[in-house]
Amino acid sequence: MKLMKSVLTLLVVAAIAGGAYYVMQQSGPNTAQKARGGFAGAGGPVSVIVKEAQRANVPVYLEGVGSVKALNTATVRAQVDGRLVSVNFKEGQDVKKGDVLAKIDPVTYQAQLDQAVAKQALDEALLANTKRDLQRFEKVGTLAISQQQIDTQKALIKQQEAQIKSDIAAVENATAILGYTTIVAPFDGRTGIRIVDEGNLVHAGDAGGIVVITQVQPINVLFTLPQQNLPTLTKSVGSGKLPAQALSTDGRNEFDSGFLEVIDNQVDPQTGTIRLKAEFANAQRQLWPGQFVNVRLLVDTLKNVVVVPTESVQRGPDGTYVYVVSAENQVAIRPVKIERQDDKVAVVAEGVSPGDRVVTSGFGRLKDGARVSISDGSDALPASSSAAPQTRTGKNETAPGNSALAAKDSADSSLVTGSTAMNAAAASKNAAASDEAKRGRRNHRDTANGTSP
């Protein structure tokens, strides 16, 4: 009896194992293979976005970081000591050259000028009297006075004439000092925050001064470029002034446009850079002294070259390439030679002709010879994230949650849920395998209960 039970148990185990193996062979591999085929895109074209290669004139820029510097800056200081009796400007006011900014008490300096003028008048009267005496001596001659007296009188006249010249200089000096009590603007500019208030004593040696004036129209920007760009700069400068653009630090906003004025006469050996200065009209006053900006310098323009979107350029072990879509909507890998590239367009020297359609998005499931369906990009993102902003990064894909992955998910979803004959056959086989597994489990329970299968 025990032997029969053991034999029956072995038979049941063998039957269960055989059924499981049959189910795995009939349904498992085929289903997995079909699923892989569906996800690999074998059942339909790949959704991509394409753009045409075009001919265009491409500007060549050099970009550097710099700081804004006023064309002229002056700290207005007192040149004489005294009490500040009036301040004639408002903080932040635009002033013209010669406008009165402040006045210092002029009483003391006016008195010094009056003394110098009086001294000059006294010496001029003495000179006039000395000249008349000389005329008398010359009329009388040597019969009444000696020749020595005549010579002495002539020397006295020369001394008094020299004294009058000194008096004139003293008057001019006193006049200049008196003029320093009226402080005027040295050039057209904009006043800053007032440093000294009315009523304070100011001195010629004060370091802070009264106010700082800066000339902001026009204005300069000092920036640097690597020394490797120096040959291009010198060559381009020979054909005229180079246009320059002042941009915000993120490069999105253009503040003003101007021209390159100066290339420094030496390279900084510590940093390996060359300093440059560009001048801008600053009509809207978007540039302010001390502000950090990016400067974009136009050094050349490539005429009538073939360009493609930067995101279409791919890189692999054999170099750069693009996917070109034929008239039959079939892609082919095309090696290209890139002459120049920025975050928007790439200049193609070889490999692409104008009018060729290149893939810009949807690279996830592409391969050489694959068939594609061309999308306008409206369904590139799921509905829940379609309003999310995209920022171009200058790489092969356009954004972190890029449209290529979204298109792949959409295509995979359509392949999995489609009602094709292949999917229907796979479903029927899966149902048969499920029934077979149920019968095996039922037989196992009957055997365990002591009944024959």
Short mmCIF file of C-alpha atoms in Angstrom, two decimals, residues 4-398:
data_model
loop_
_atom_site.label_atom_id
_atom_site.label_comp_id
_atom_site.label_asym_id
_atom_site.label_seq_id
_atom_site.Cartn_x
_atom_site.Cartn_y
_atom_site.Cartn_z
CA MET A 4 1.45 2.43 -4.40
CA LYS A 5 1.01 5.76 -2.61
CA SER A 6 4.64 6.69 -3.39
CA VAL A 7 4.21 5.75 -7.04
CA LEU A 8 1.02 7.80 -7.31
CA THR A 9 2.72 10.81 -5.67
CA LEU A 10 5.61 10.66 -8.15
CA LEU A 11 3.18 10.45 -11.07
CA VAL A 12 1.25 13.50 -9.85
CA VAL A 13 4.45 15.54 -9.39
CA ALA A 14 5.63 14.55 -12.86
CA ALA A 15 2.28 15.55 -14.39
CA ILE A 16 2.35 18.93 -12.73
CA ALA A 17 5.93 19.57 -13.87
CA GLY A 18 5.08 18.57 -17.41
CA GLY A 19 2.06 20.85 -17.50
CA ALA A 20 4.05 23.78 -16.21
CA TYR A 21 6.76 23.20 -18.81
CA TYR A 22 4.12 22.96 -21.56
CA VAL A 23 2.54 26.27 -20.45
CA MET A 24 5.92 28.01 -20.37
CA GLN A 25 6.83 26.75 -23.82
CA GLN A 26 3.50 27.58 -25.41
CA SER A 27 2.68 30.96 -23.89
CA GLY A 28 5.60 32.52 -22.00
CA PRO A 29 8.31 32.88 -24.70
CA ASN A 30 5.90 33.78 -27.46
CA THR A 31 4.17 36.39 -25.36
CA ALA A 32 7.48 37.95 -24.25
CA GLN A 33 8.78 37.91 -27.80
CA LYS A 34 5.64 39.57 -29.10
CA ALA A 35 5.75 42.13 -26.33
CA ARG A 36 9.35 42.89 -27.19
CA GLY A 37 8.43 43.21 -30.83
CA GLY A 38 5.64 45.62 -29.96
CA PHE A 39 7.84 47.84 -27.80
CA ALA A 40 10.66 47.78 -30.34
CA GLY A 41 8.45 49.58 -32.80
CA ALA A 42 8.25 46.75 -35.31
CA GLY A 43 4.51 47.13 -35.51
CA GLY A 44 4.46 50.79 -36.69
CA PRO A 45 6.44 53.92 -37.61
CA VAL A 46 8.32 56.02 -35.08
CA SER A 47 6.87 59.46 -34.36
CA VAL A 48 9.48 62.19 -34.91
CA ILE A 49 9.73 65.95 -35.48
CA VAL A 50 11.71 67.15 -38.50
CA LYS A 51 12.98 70.42 -39.92
CA GLU A 52 14.54 71.27 -43.26
CA ALA A 53 18.17 72.24 -43.75
CA GLN A 54 18.44 75.76 -45.14
CA ARG A 55 20.92 78.21 -46.56
CA ALA A 56 21.48 81.32 -44.48
CA ASN A 57 23.96 84.00 -43.48
CA VAL A 58 25.27 83.08 -40.06
CA PRO A 59 26.90 85.75 -37.86
CA VAL A 60 30.02 84.73 -35.94
CA TYR A 61 30.23 86.15 -32.42
CA LEU A 62 32.82 86.23 -29.67
CA GLU A 63 31.36 86.48 -26.18
CA GLY A 64 33.01 87.73 -23.01
CA VAL A 65 32.09 88.88 -19.52
CA GLY A 66 32.78 92.45 -18.46
CA SER A 67 31.72 95.35 -16.28
CA VAL A 68 30.26 98.74 -17.12
CA LYS A 69 32.50 101.76 -16.59
CA ALA A 70 31.47 105.39 -16.85
CA LEU A 71 33.05 107.31 -19.70
CA ASN A 72 34.15 109.94 -17.14
CA THR A 73 34.02 109.87 -13.35
CA ALA A 74 34.92 112.73 -11.02
CA THR A 75 34.76 113.19 -7.27
CA VAL A 76 33.90 116.86 -6.81
CA ARG A 77 36.04 118.21 -3.95
CA ALA A 78 36.60 121.62 -2.42
CA GLN A 79 39.83 123.33 -3.52
CA VAL A 80 39.75 125.85 -0.66
CA ASP A 81 38.78 125.70 2.98
CA GLY A 82 35.57 127.27 4.16
CA ARG A 83 31.94 126.87 5.11
CA LEU A 84 29.59 125.34 2.56
CA VAL A 85 26.96 128.05 2.22
CA SER A 86 24.79 126.43 -0.48
CA VAL A 87 24.27 123.15 -2.35
CA ASN A 88 22.76 123.77 -5.76
CA PHE A 89 22.02 120.24 -7.02
CA LYS A 90 19.69 117.37 -6.21
CA GLU A 91 20.90 113.83 -5.76
CA GLY A 92 20.60 111.91 -9.02
CA GLN A 93 20.23 115.08 -11.08
CA ASP A 94 21.57 115.39 -14.62
CA VAL A 95 23.94 118.36 -14.82
CA LYS A 96 25.74 120.11 -17.66
CA LYS A 97 29.35 121.18 -17.77
CA GLY A 98 29.73 124.48 -15.88
CA ASP A 99 26.55 124.17 -13.81
CA VAL A 100 27.02 125.49 -10.24
CA LEU A 101 26.95 122.59 -7.78
CA ALA A 102 27.85 124.31 -4.50
CA LYS A 103 29.29 127.52 -3.02
CA ILE A 104 31.81 128.12 -0.24
CA ASP A 105 31.80 131.30 1.87
CA PRO A 106 33.88 133.74 -0.30
CA VAL A 107 34.38 136.62 2.20
CA THR A 108 37.98 135.83 3.17
CA TYR A 109 39.09 135.18 -0.39
CA GLN A 110 37.38 138.32 -1.65
CA ALA A 111 39.37 140.33 0.91
CA GLN A 112 42.63 138.76 -0.27
CA LEU A 113 41.80 139.71 -3.83
CA ASP A 114 41.08 143.30 -2.79
CA GLN A 115 44.44 143.49 -1.03
CA ALA A 116 46.24 142.24 -4.12
CA VAL A 117 44.44 144.77 -6.31
CA ALA A 118 45.30 147.62 -3.91
CA LYS A 119 48.96 146.59 -3.78
CA GLN A 120 49.10 146.63 -7.57
CA ALA A 121 47.59 150.11 -7.69
CA LEU A 122 50.14 151.38 -5.13
CA ASP A 123 53.09 150.01 -7.06
CA GLU A 124 51.75 151.42 -10.33
CA ALA A 125 51.58 154.92 -8.72
CA LEU A 126 55.16 154.64 -7.45
CA LEU A 127 56.33 153.57 -10.90
CA ALA A 128 54.64 156.54 -12.50
CA ASN A 129 56.36 158.96 -10.09
CA THR A 130 59.75 157.32 -10.64
CA LYS A 131 59.40 157.69 -14.40
CA ARG A 132 58.63 161.41 -14.04
CA ASP A 133 61.74 161.90 -11.88
CA LEU A 134 63.84 160.22 -14.55
CA GLN A 135 62.46 162.60 -17.15
CA ARG A 136 63.50 165.61 -15.03
CA PHE A 137 66.99 164.21 -14.49
CA GLU A 138 67.44 163.68 -18.20
CA LYS A 139 66.35 167.31 -18.97
CA VAL A 140 68.79 168.82 -16.48
CA GLY A 141 71.58 166.54 -17.56
CA THR A 142 74.86 165.95 -15.89
CA LEU A 143 75.32 169.67 -15.15
CA ALA A 144 73.02 169.46 -12.05
CA ILE A 145 73.16 165.75 -11.10
CA SER A 146 75.59 162.97 -11.65
CA GLN A 147 75.30 160.23 -14.19
CA GLN A 148 75.12 157.73 -11.33
CA GLN A 149 71.83 159.21 -10.12
CA ILE A 150 70.36 158.92 -13.58
CA ASP A 151 71.43 155.24 -13.83
CA THR A 152 70.05 154.53 -10.36
CA GLN A 153 66.71 156.06 -11.33
CA LYS A 154 66.52 153.84 -14.40
CA ALA A 155 67.26 150.73 -12.31
CA LEU A 156 64.55 151.77 -9.83
CA ILE A 157 62.01 151.95 -12.66
CA LYS A 158 62.83 148.42 -13.73
CA GLN A 159 62.46 147.19 -10.15
CA GLN A 160 59.05 148.78 -9.82
CA GLU A 161 57.94 147.36 -13.19
CA ALA A 162 58.91 143.89 -11.98
CA GLN A 163 57.00 144.52 -8.76
CA ILE A 164 53.90 145.41 -10.73
CA LYS A 165 54.18 142.12 -12.67
CA SER A 166 54.30 140.34 -9.32
CA ASP A 167 51.25 142.29 -8.21
CA ILE A 168 49.40 141.24 -11.37
CA ALA A 169 50.21 137.59 -10.68
CA ALA A 170 49.02 137.99 -7.09
CA VAL A 171 45.75 139.45 -8.32
CA GLU A 172 45.26 136.56 -10.75
CA ASN A 173 46.01 134.04 -8.00
CA ALA A 174 43.55 135.70 -5.61
CA THR A 175 40.96 135.78 -8.39
CA ALA A 176 41.43 132.05 -9.03
CA ILE A 177 41.16 131.21 -5.33
CA LEU A 178 38.01 133.27 -5.10
CA GLY A 179 36.65 131.37 -8.09
CA TYR A 180 37.23 128.08 -6.27
CA THR A 181 34.52 129.09 -3.81
CA THR A 182 32.01 128.40 -6.60
CA ILE A 183 32.09 124.68 -7.42
CA VAL A 184 30.92 123.76 -10.94
CA ALA A 185 30.36 120.51 -12.85
CA PRO A 186 33.47 119.43 -14.78
CA PHE A 187 31.46 117.66 -17.52
CA ASP A 188 27.97 116.54 -18.45
CA GLY A 189 26.89 113.75 -16.13
CA ARG A 190 24.71 112.52 -13.33
CA THR A 191 25.21 113.36 -9.68
CA GLY A 192 25.26 110.67 -7.04
CA ILE A 193 24.39 110.74 -3.36
CA ARG A 194 25.49 113.96 -1.60
CA ILE A 195 28.43 113.37 0.72
CA VAL A 196 28.54 116.74 2.56
CA ASP A 197 25.52 118.80 3.57
CA GLU A 198 25.11 122.56 3.51
CA GLY A 199 26.61 124.39 6.50
CA ASN A 200 29.56 122.04 7.03
CA LEU A 201 33.18 123.12 6.90
CA VAL A 202 34.98 121.68 3.89
CA HIS A 203 38.72 121.46 3.29
CA ALA A 204 40.88 121.04 0.25
CA GLY A 205 42.29 117.82 1.68
CA ASP A 206 38.95 116.08 2.28
CA ALA A 207 39.05 112.59 0.74
CA GLY A 208 35.33 112.08 0.38
CA GLY A 209 34.54 115.24 -1.52
CA ILE A 210 31.08 116.73 -1.93
CA VAL A 211 29.54 114.48 -4.62
CA VAL A 212 30.58 112.04 -7.34
CA ILE A 213 29.59 112.76 -10.95
CA THR A 214 29.55 110.04 -13.59
CA GLN A 215 29.04 110.41 -17.32
CA VAL A 216 26.63 107.64 -18.35
CA GLN A 217 25.80 108.78 -21.89
CA PRO A 218 27.75 107.41 -23.67
CA ILE A 219 29.19 104.68 -21.48
CA ASN A 220 31.93 102.05 -21.72
CA VAL A 221 32.08 98.33 -21.03
CA LEU A 222 35.40 96.67 -20.21
CA PHE A 223 35.50 92.93 -20.96
CA THR A 224 38.00 90.17 -21.63
CA LEU A 225 38.45 87.47 -24.26
CA PRO A 226 40.88 84.54 -24.42
CA GLN A 227 44.16 85.28 -26.14
CA GLN A 228 43.33 82.60 -28.75
CA ASN A 229 40.80 85.06 -30.22
CA LEU A 230 43.39 87.79 -30.75
CA PRO A 231 44.24 86.88 -34.41
CA THR A 232 40.53 86.92 -35.30
CA LEU A 233 40.08 90.26 -33.55
CA THR A 234 43.01 92.00 -35.21
CA LYS A 235 41.94 90.69 -38.62
CA SER A 236 38.34 91.83 -38.15
CA VAL A 237 39.27 95.26 -36.74
CA GLY A 238 41.19 95.97 -39.94
CA SER A 239 37.92 96.11 -41.88
CA GLY A 240 36.26 98.66 -39.57
CA LYS A 241 34.65 99.00 -36.17
CA LEU A 242 33.16 95.79 -34.83
CA PRO A 243 29.51 95.89 -33.65
CA ALA A 244 29.02 94.92 -30.01
CA GLN A 245 25.96 94.01 -27.96
CA ALA A 246 25.61 94.36 -24.20
CA LEU A 247 23.53 91.49 -22.79
CA SER A 248 22.24 90.51 -19.38
CA THR A 249 24.23 87.92 -17.44
CA ASP A 250 21.81 85.18 -18.51
CA GLY A 251 22.08 86.27 -22.15
CA ARG A 252 18.33 86.74 -22.62
CA ASN A 253 18.02 90.53 -22.66
CA GLU A 254 19.90 92.98 -24.85
CA PHE A 255 20.62 96.26 -23.07
CA ASP A 256 22.23 98.26 -25.86
CA SER A 257 24.33 98.04 -29.00
CA GLY A 258 27.56 99.86 -29.77
CA PHE A 259 31.03 99.39 -31.20
CA LEU A 260 34.40 98.11 -30.09
CA GLU A 261 36.70 101.04 -29.31
CA VAL A 262 39.97 99.69 -27.96
CA ILE A 263 41.95 96.43 -27.84
CA ASP A 264 44.49 96.57 -25.03
CA ASN A 265 48.16 96.65 -26.05
CA GLN A 266 49.14 93.61 -24.01
CA VAL A 267 47.89 90.19 -22.92
CA ASP A 268 47.54 89.50 -19.21
CA PRO A 269 50.16 86.75 -18.63
CA GLN A 270 48.44 85.53 -15.46
CA THR A 271 45.03 84.86 -17.00
CA GLY A 272 45.89 84.56 -20.69
CA THR A 273 43.21 87.08 -21.64
CA ILE A 274 43.11 90.33 -23.56
CA ARG A 275 41.13 93.35 -22.35
CA LEU A 276 38.79 95.23 -24.67
CA LYS A 277 36.60 98.31 -24.35
CA ALA A 278 33.33 98.90 -26.18
CA GLU A 279 31.31 102.10 -26.18
CA PHE A 280 27.50 102.27 -26.05
CA ALA A 281 25.17 105.24 -26.50
CA ASN A 282 23.08 104.08 -23.52
CA ALA A 283 20.09 106.13 -24.66
CA GLN A 284 17.69 104.15 -22.45
CA ARG A 285 20.16 104.05 -19.54
CA GLN A 286 20.02 100.28 -19.24
CA LEU A 287 23.76 100.22 -18.49
CA TRP A 288 24.98 101.49 -15.12
CA PRO A 289 28.56 101.92 -13.86
CA GLY A 290 29.76 98.82 -12.00
CA GLN A 291 27.14 96.55 -13.59
CA PHE A 292 28.22 93.09 -14.81
CA VAL A 293 27.16 92.26 -18.37
CA ASN A 294 27.93 89.85 -21.19
CA VAL A 295 29.34 91.35 -24.37
CA ARG A 296 28.77 89.75 -27.76
CA LEU A 297 31.13 90.93 -30.47
CA LEU A 298 30.35 90.38 -34.15
CA VAL A 299 33.64 89.44 -35.85
CA ASP A 300 32.45 87.78 -39.08
CA THR A 301 29.44 86.60 -41.09
CA LEU A 302 29.39 83.25 -42.89
CA LYS A 303 27.65 83.86 -46.21
CA ASN A 304 25.16 81.43 -47.79
CA VAL A 305 26.01 78.36 -45.67
CA VAL A 306 23.92 75.27 -44.92
CA VAL A 307 22.43 75.29 -41.41
CA VAL A 308 20.42 72.77 -39.40
CA PRO A 309 18.93 73.03 -35.89
CA THR A 310 21.48 72.29 -33.22
CA GLU A 311 19.27 69.63 -31.61
CA SER A 312 19.38 67.57 -34.81
CA VAL A 313 23.14 66.97 -34.53
CA GLN A 314 23.99 63.67 -32.82
CA ARG A 315 27.38 62.41 -31.68
CA GLY A 316 28.63 58.85 -31.71
CA PRO A 317 31.87 56.85 -31.70
CA ASP A 318 32.45 57.68 -35.38
CA GLY A 319 31.76 61.40 -35.02
CA THR A 320 28.77 63.66 -35.66
CA TYR A 321 25.75 62.60 -37.70
CA VAL A 322 22.11 63.44 -38.37
CA TYR A 323 19.02 61.43 -39.20
CA VAL A 324 17.79 62.40 -42.66
CA VAL A 325 14.18 61.56 -43.62
CA SER A 326 13.61 60.46 -47.24
CA ALA A 327 10.53 61.12 -49.34
CA GLU A 328 9.25 57.68 -48.29
CA ASN A 329 9.45 58.70 -44.63
CA GLN A 330 12.40 56.42 -43.99
CA VAL A 331 15.39 57.63 -41.97
CA ALA A 332 19.05 57.23 -42.85
CA ILE A 333 22.10 58.06 -40.77
CA ARG A 334 24.13 60.75 -42.51
CA PRO A 335 27.64 61.63 -41.21
CA VAL A 336 28.20 65.40 -41.18
CA LYS A 337 31.06 67.81 -40.69
CA ILE A 338 30.14 70.71 -38.38
CA GLU A 339 31.98 73.96 -39.05
CA ARG A 340 30.45 76.04 -36.26
CA GLN A 341 27.67 75.52 -33.73
CA ASP A 342 25.80 77.50 -31.12
CA ASP A 343 22.68 76.89 -29.04
CA LYS A 344 20.34 77.45 -32.01
CA VAL A 345 21.90 76.42 -35.33
CA ALA A 346 24.81 74.33 -36.56
CA VAL A 347 26.70 75.20 -39.76
CA VAL A 348 27.21 72.02 -41.80
CA ALA A 349 30.24 71.97 -44.06
CA GLU A 350 29.61 68.47 -45.49
CA GLY A 351 26.90 65.83 -45.39
CA VAL A 352 23.62 67.75 -45.72
CA SER A 353 22.11 69.74 -48.58
CA PRO A 354 19.47 72.48 -48.44
CA GLY A 355 15.99 70.98 -48.34
CA ASP A 356 17.02 67.76 -46.57
CA ARG A 357 14.68 66.93 -43.72
CA VAL A 358 16.54 66.19 -40.49
CA VAL A 359 15.09 64.77 -37.29
CA THR A 360 15.12 67.18 -34.35
CA SER A 361 13.22 65.13 -31.77
CA GLY A 362 12.22 61.50 -31.24
CA PHE A 363 15.63 59.81 -31.30
CA GLY A 364 14.80 57.24 -28.61
CA ARG A 365 13.75 54.39 -30.96
CA LEU A 366 15.36 55.51 -34.21
CA LYS A 367 17.75 53.37 -36.21
CA ASP A 368 19.07 53.38 -39.73
CA GLY A 369 16.29 52.43 -42.17
CA ALA A 370 13.42 52.85 -39.70
CA ARG A 371 10.11 54.19 -40.95
CA VAL A 372 8.81 57.34 -39.26
CA SER A 373 5.65 59.34 -38.95
CA ILE A 374 6.27 63.08 -39.00
CA SER A 375 4.67 65.09 -36.20
CA ASP A 376 4.40 68.82 -35.84
CA GLY A 377 5.32 68.52 -32.15
CA SER A 378 1.88 69.43 -30.80
CA ASP A 379 1.55 66.04 -29.04
CA ALA A 380 5.17 65.82 -28.00
CA LEU A 381 4.30 66.19 -24.31
CA PRO A 382 1.54 64.55 -22.25
CA ALA A 383 -1.54 66.67 -21.63
CA SER A 384 -0.64 67.12 -17.97
CA SER A 385 2.70 68.75 -18.80
CA SER A 386 1.99 70.41 -22.14
CA ALA A 387 2.02 73.86 -20.56
CA ALA A 388 5.42 73.39 -18.91
CA PRO A 389 8.06 75.76 -20.35
CA GLN A 390 10.99 74.31 -22.28
CA THR A 391 14.49 75.76 -22.23
CA ARG A 392 16.94 75.04 -24.99
CA THR A 393 20.14 73.55 -23.62
CA GLY A 394 22.19 73.35 -26.80
CA LYS A 395 22.45 69.54 -26.54
CA ASN A 396 20.98 66.81 -28.72
CA GLU A 397 17.66 66.76 -26.83
CA THR A 398 15.75 69.95 -26.21
#
